[in-house]
CSV table of C-alpha atoms in Angstrom, one decimal:
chain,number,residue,atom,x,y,z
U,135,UNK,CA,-35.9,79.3,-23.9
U,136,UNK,CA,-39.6,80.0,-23.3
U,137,UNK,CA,-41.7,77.6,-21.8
U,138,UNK,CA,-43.7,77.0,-25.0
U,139,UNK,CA,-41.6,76.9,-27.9
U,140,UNK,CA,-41.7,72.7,-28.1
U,141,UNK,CA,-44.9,73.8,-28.6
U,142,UNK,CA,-44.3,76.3,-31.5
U,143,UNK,CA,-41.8,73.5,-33.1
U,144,UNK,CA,-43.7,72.8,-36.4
U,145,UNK,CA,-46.2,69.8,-36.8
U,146,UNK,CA,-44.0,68.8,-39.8
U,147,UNK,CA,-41.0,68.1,-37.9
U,148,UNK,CA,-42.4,66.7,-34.7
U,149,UNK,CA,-44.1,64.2,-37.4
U,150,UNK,CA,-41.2,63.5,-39.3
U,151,UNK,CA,-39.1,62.3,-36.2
U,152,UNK,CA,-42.4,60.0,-34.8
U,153,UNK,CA,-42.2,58.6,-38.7
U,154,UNK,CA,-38.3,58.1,-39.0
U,155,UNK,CA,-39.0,56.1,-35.4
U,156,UNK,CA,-42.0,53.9,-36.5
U,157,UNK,CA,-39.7,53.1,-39.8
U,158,UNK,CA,-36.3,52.1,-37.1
U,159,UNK,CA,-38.5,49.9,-35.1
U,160,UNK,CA,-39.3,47.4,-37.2
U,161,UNK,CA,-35.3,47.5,-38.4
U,162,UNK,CA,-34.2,46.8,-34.7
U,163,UNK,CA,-36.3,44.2,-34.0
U,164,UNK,CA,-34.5,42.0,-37.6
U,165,UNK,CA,-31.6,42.6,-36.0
U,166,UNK,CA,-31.6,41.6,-32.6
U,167,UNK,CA,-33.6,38.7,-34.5
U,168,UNK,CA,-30.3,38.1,-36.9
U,169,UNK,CA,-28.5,37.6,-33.3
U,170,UNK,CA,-30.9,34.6,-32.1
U,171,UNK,CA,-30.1,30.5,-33.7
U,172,UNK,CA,-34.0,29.7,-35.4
U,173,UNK,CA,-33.6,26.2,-36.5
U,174,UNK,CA,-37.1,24.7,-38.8
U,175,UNK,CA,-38.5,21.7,-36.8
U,176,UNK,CA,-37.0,18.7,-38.3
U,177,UNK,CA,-36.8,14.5,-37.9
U,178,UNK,CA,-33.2,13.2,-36.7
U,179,UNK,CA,-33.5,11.1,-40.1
U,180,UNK,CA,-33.5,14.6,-42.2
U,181,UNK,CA,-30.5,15.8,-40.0
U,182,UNK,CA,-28.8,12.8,-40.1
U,183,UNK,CA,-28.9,12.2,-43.8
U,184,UNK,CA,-28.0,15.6,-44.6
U,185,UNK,CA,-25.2,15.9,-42.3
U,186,UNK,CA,-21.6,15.1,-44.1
U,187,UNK,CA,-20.7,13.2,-40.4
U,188,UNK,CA,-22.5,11.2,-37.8
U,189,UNK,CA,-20.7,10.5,-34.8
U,190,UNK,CA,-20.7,9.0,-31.2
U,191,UNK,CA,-17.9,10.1,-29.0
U,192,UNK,CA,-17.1,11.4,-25.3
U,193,UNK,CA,-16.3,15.2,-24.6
U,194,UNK,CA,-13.4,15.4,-23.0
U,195,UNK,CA,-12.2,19.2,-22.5
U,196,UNK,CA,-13.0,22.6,-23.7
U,197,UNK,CA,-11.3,25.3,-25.1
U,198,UNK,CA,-11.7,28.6,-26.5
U,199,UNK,CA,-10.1,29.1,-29.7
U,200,UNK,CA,-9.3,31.5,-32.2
U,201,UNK,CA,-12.1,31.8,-35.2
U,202,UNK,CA,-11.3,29.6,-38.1
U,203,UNK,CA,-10.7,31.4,-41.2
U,204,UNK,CA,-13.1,29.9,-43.2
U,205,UNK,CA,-15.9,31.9,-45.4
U,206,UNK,CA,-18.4,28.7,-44.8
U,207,UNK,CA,-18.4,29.3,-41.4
U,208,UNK,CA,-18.4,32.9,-40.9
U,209,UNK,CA,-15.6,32.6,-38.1
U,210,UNK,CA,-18.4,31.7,-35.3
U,211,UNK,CA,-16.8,28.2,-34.7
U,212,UNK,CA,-14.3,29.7,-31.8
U,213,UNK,CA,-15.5,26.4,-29.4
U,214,UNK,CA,-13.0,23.5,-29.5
U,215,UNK,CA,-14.1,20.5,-27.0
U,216,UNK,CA,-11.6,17.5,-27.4
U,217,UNK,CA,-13.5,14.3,-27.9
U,218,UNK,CA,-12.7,10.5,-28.1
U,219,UNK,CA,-14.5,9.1,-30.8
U,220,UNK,CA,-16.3,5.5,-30.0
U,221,UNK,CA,-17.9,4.9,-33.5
U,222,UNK,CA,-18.4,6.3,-36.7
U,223,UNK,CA,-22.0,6.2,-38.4
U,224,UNK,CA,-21.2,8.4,-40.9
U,225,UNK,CA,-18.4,10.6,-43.3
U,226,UNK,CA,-15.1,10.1,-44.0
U,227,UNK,CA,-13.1,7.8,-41.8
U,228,UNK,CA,-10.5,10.0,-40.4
U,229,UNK,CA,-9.3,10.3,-36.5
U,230,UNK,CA,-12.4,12.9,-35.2
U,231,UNK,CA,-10.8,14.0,-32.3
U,232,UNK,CA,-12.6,17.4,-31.8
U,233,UNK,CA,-15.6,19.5,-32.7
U,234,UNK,CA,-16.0,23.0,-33.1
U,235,UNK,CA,-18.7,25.0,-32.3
U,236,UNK,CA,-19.7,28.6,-31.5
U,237,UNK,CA,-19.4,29.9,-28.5
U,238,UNK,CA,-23.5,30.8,-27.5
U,239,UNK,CA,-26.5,29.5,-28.9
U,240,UNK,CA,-27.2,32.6,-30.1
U,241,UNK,CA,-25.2,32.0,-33.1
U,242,UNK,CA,-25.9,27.9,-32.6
U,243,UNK,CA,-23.5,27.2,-31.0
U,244,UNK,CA,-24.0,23.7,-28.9
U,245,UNK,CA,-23.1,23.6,-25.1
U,246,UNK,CA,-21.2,20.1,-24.5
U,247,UNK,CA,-20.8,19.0,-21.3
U,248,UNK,CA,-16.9,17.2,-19.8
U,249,UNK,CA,-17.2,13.6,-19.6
U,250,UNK,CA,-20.7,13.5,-21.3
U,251,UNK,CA,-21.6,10.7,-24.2
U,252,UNK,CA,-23.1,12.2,-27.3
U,253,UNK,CA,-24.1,11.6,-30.8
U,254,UNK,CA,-23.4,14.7,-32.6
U,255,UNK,CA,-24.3,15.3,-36.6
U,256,UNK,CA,-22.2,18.1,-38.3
U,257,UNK,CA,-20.2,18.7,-41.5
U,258,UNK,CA,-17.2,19.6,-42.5
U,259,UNK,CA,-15.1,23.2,-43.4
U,260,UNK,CA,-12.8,23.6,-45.5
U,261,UNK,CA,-10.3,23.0,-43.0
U,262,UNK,CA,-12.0,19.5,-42.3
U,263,UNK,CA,-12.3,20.5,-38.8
U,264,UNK,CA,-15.6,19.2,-37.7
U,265,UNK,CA,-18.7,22.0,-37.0
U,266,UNK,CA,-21.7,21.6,-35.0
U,267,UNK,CA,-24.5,23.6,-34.0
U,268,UNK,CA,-28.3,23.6,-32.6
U,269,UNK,CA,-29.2,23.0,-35.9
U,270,UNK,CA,-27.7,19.2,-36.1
U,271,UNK,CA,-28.8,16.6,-34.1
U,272,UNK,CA,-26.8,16.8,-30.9
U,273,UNK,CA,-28.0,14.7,-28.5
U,274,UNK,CA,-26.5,12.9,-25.1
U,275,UNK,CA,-26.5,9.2,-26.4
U,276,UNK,CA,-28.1,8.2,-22.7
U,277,UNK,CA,-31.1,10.6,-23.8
U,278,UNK,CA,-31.7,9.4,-27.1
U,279,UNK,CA,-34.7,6.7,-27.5
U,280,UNK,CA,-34.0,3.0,-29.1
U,281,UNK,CA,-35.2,3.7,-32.2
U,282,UNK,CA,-32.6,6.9,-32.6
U,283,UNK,CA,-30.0,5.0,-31.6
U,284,UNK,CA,-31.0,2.4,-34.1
U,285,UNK,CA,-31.6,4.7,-36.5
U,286,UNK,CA,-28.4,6.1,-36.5
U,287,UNK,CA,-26.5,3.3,-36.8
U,288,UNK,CA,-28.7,1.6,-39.5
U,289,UNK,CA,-32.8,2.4,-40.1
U,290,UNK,CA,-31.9,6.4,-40.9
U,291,UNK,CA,-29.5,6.0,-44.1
U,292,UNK,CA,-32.4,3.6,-45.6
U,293,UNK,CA,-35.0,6.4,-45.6
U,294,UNK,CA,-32.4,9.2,-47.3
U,295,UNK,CA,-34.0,9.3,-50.7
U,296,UNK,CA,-37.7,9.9,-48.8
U,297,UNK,CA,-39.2,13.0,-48.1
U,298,UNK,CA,-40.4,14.0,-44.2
U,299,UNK,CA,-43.0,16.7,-44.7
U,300,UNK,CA,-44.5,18.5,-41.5
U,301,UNK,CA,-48.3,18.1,-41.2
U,302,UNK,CA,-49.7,20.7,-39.8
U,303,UNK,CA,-53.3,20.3,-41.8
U,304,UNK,CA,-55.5,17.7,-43.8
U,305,UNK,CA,-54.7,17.4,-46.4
U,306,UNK,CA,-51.0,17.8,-46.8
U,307,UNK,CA,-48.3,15.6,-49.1
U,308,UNK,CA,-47.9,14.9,-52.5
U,309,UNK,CA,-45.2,12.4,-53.3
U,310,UNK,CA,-45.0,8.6,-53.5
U,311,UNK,CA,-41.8,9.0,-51.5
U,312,UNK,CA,-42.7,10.8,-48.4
U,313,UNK,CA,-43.5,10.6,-44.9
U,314,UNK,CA,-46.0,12.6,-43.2
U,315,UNK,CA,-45.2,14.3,-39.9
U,316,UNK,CA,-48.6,15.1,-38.2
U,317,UNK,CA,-48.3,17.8,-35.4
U,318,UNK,CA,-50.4,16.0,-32.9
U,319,UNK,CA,-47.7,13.1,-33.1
U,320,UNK,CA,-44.6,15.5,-33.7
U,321,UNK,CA,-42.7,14.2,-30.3
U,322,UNK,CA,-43.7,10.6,-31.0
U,323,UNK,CA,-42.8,10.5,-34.6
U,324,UNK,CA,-39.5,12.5,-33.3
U,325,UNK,CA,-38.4,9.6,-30.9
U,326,UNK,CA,-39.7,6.5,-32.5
U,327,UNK,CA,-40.2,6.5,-35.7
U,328,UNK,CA,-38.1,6.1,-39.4
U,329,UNK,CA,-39.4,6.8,-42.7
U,330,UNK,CA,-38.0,3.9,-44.6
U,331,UNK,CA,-38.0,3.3,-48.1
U,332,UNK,CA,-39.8,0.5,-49.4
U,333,UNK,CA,-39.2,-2.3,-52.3
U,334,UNK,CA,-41.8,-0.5,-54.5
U,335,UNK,CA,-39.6,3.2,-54.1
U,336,UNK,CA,-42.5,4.3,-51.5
U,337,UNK,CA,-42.3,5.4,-48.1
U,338,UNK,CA,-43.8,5.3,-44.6
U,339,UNK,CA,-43.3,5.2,-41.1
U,340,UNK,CA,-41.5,2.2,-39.5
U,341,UNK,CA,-40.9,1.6,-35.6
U,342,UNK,CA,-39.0,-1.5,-36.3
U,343,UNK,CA,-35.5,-2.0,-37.4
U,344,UNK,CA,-36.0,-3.2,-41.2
């Protein structure tokens, strides 16, 4: 072939393949962002209260399983670590002695470490096998402040008919029930505080165990 003829390829088609690139590209990049867990900045309360079960238990093994067949969960919960269950906070009482979980935090799955005290938020399938993911609150109970672990066994379930609402500019809100979340205090807030509801049906902040 002569040196030249890329050169004497028509405009049109060189073009045409630069085009049908610039179109792929932004395809790609929504799907290796489909791979990746994004999980919307929320409060433990909002977790908690929305979670069907609220637990504390030790992880006690690991074990890779097969997919459960269940359309809720899309097959992703192949992760079974055997727990022992010390309370209850929340959900049906039933003997929770596992969790299931995916297996990378790609698809939200949750790492849990062997002998390792957690509170761990989740919900049911239609199995009743217990799911949880980066999107719960799953925390080591050792890490979690006072007021979470208050607030998880009492100050949270008082605050679930109040609405948390991120802050990220004046003015923001606009319900009588509601707690604002201001940015600048977003780790504070997150560790300390509980939006309980009041006698009057109103809400606000509390860092005391009402």
């Amino acid at each position: 072939m002569p040196q030249n003829s890329y050169n004497s390829l028509p405009a049109v088609f060189t073009m045409k393949g630069l085009v049908l690139v610039l179109l792929l590209l932004p395809l790609l990049g929504l799907q290796e962002g489909a791979r990746a867990c994004s999980c919307p900045q929320t409060h433990p309360q909002e977790t908690f209260c929305r979670a069907q079960v609220g637990i504390r238990a030790v992880v006690l093994g690991r074990t890779e399983v097969r997919p459960i067949d269940d359309l809720t969960d899309f097959g992703f919960n192949n992760v079974k670590y055997d727990i022992k269950l010390i309370k209850l906070f929340k959900g049906p009482k039933k003997n929770y002695n596992a969790v299931y979980t995916a297996s990378n935090s790609a698809a939200c799955g949750v790492n849990l470490i062997n002998g390792t005290e957690y509170f761990m938020s989740g919900r049911l399938d239609f199995h009743g096998f217990l799911q949880v993911g980066l999107c719960g609150f799953v925390r080591p109970w050792e890490d979690m402040s006072f007021m979470q672990k208050k607030g998880v066994s009492q100050t949270y379930k008082t605050g679930c008919n109040c609405k948390i609402t991120n802050c990220y500019s004046i003015p923001c809100g606009s319900s009588f029930a509601e707690c604002l979340w201001p940015d600048f205090l977003m780790f504070t807030v997150f560790r300390n505080f509980a939006c309980v509801e009041k006698s009057d049906g109103s809400c606000a902040w509390s860092s005391w165990i009402v």
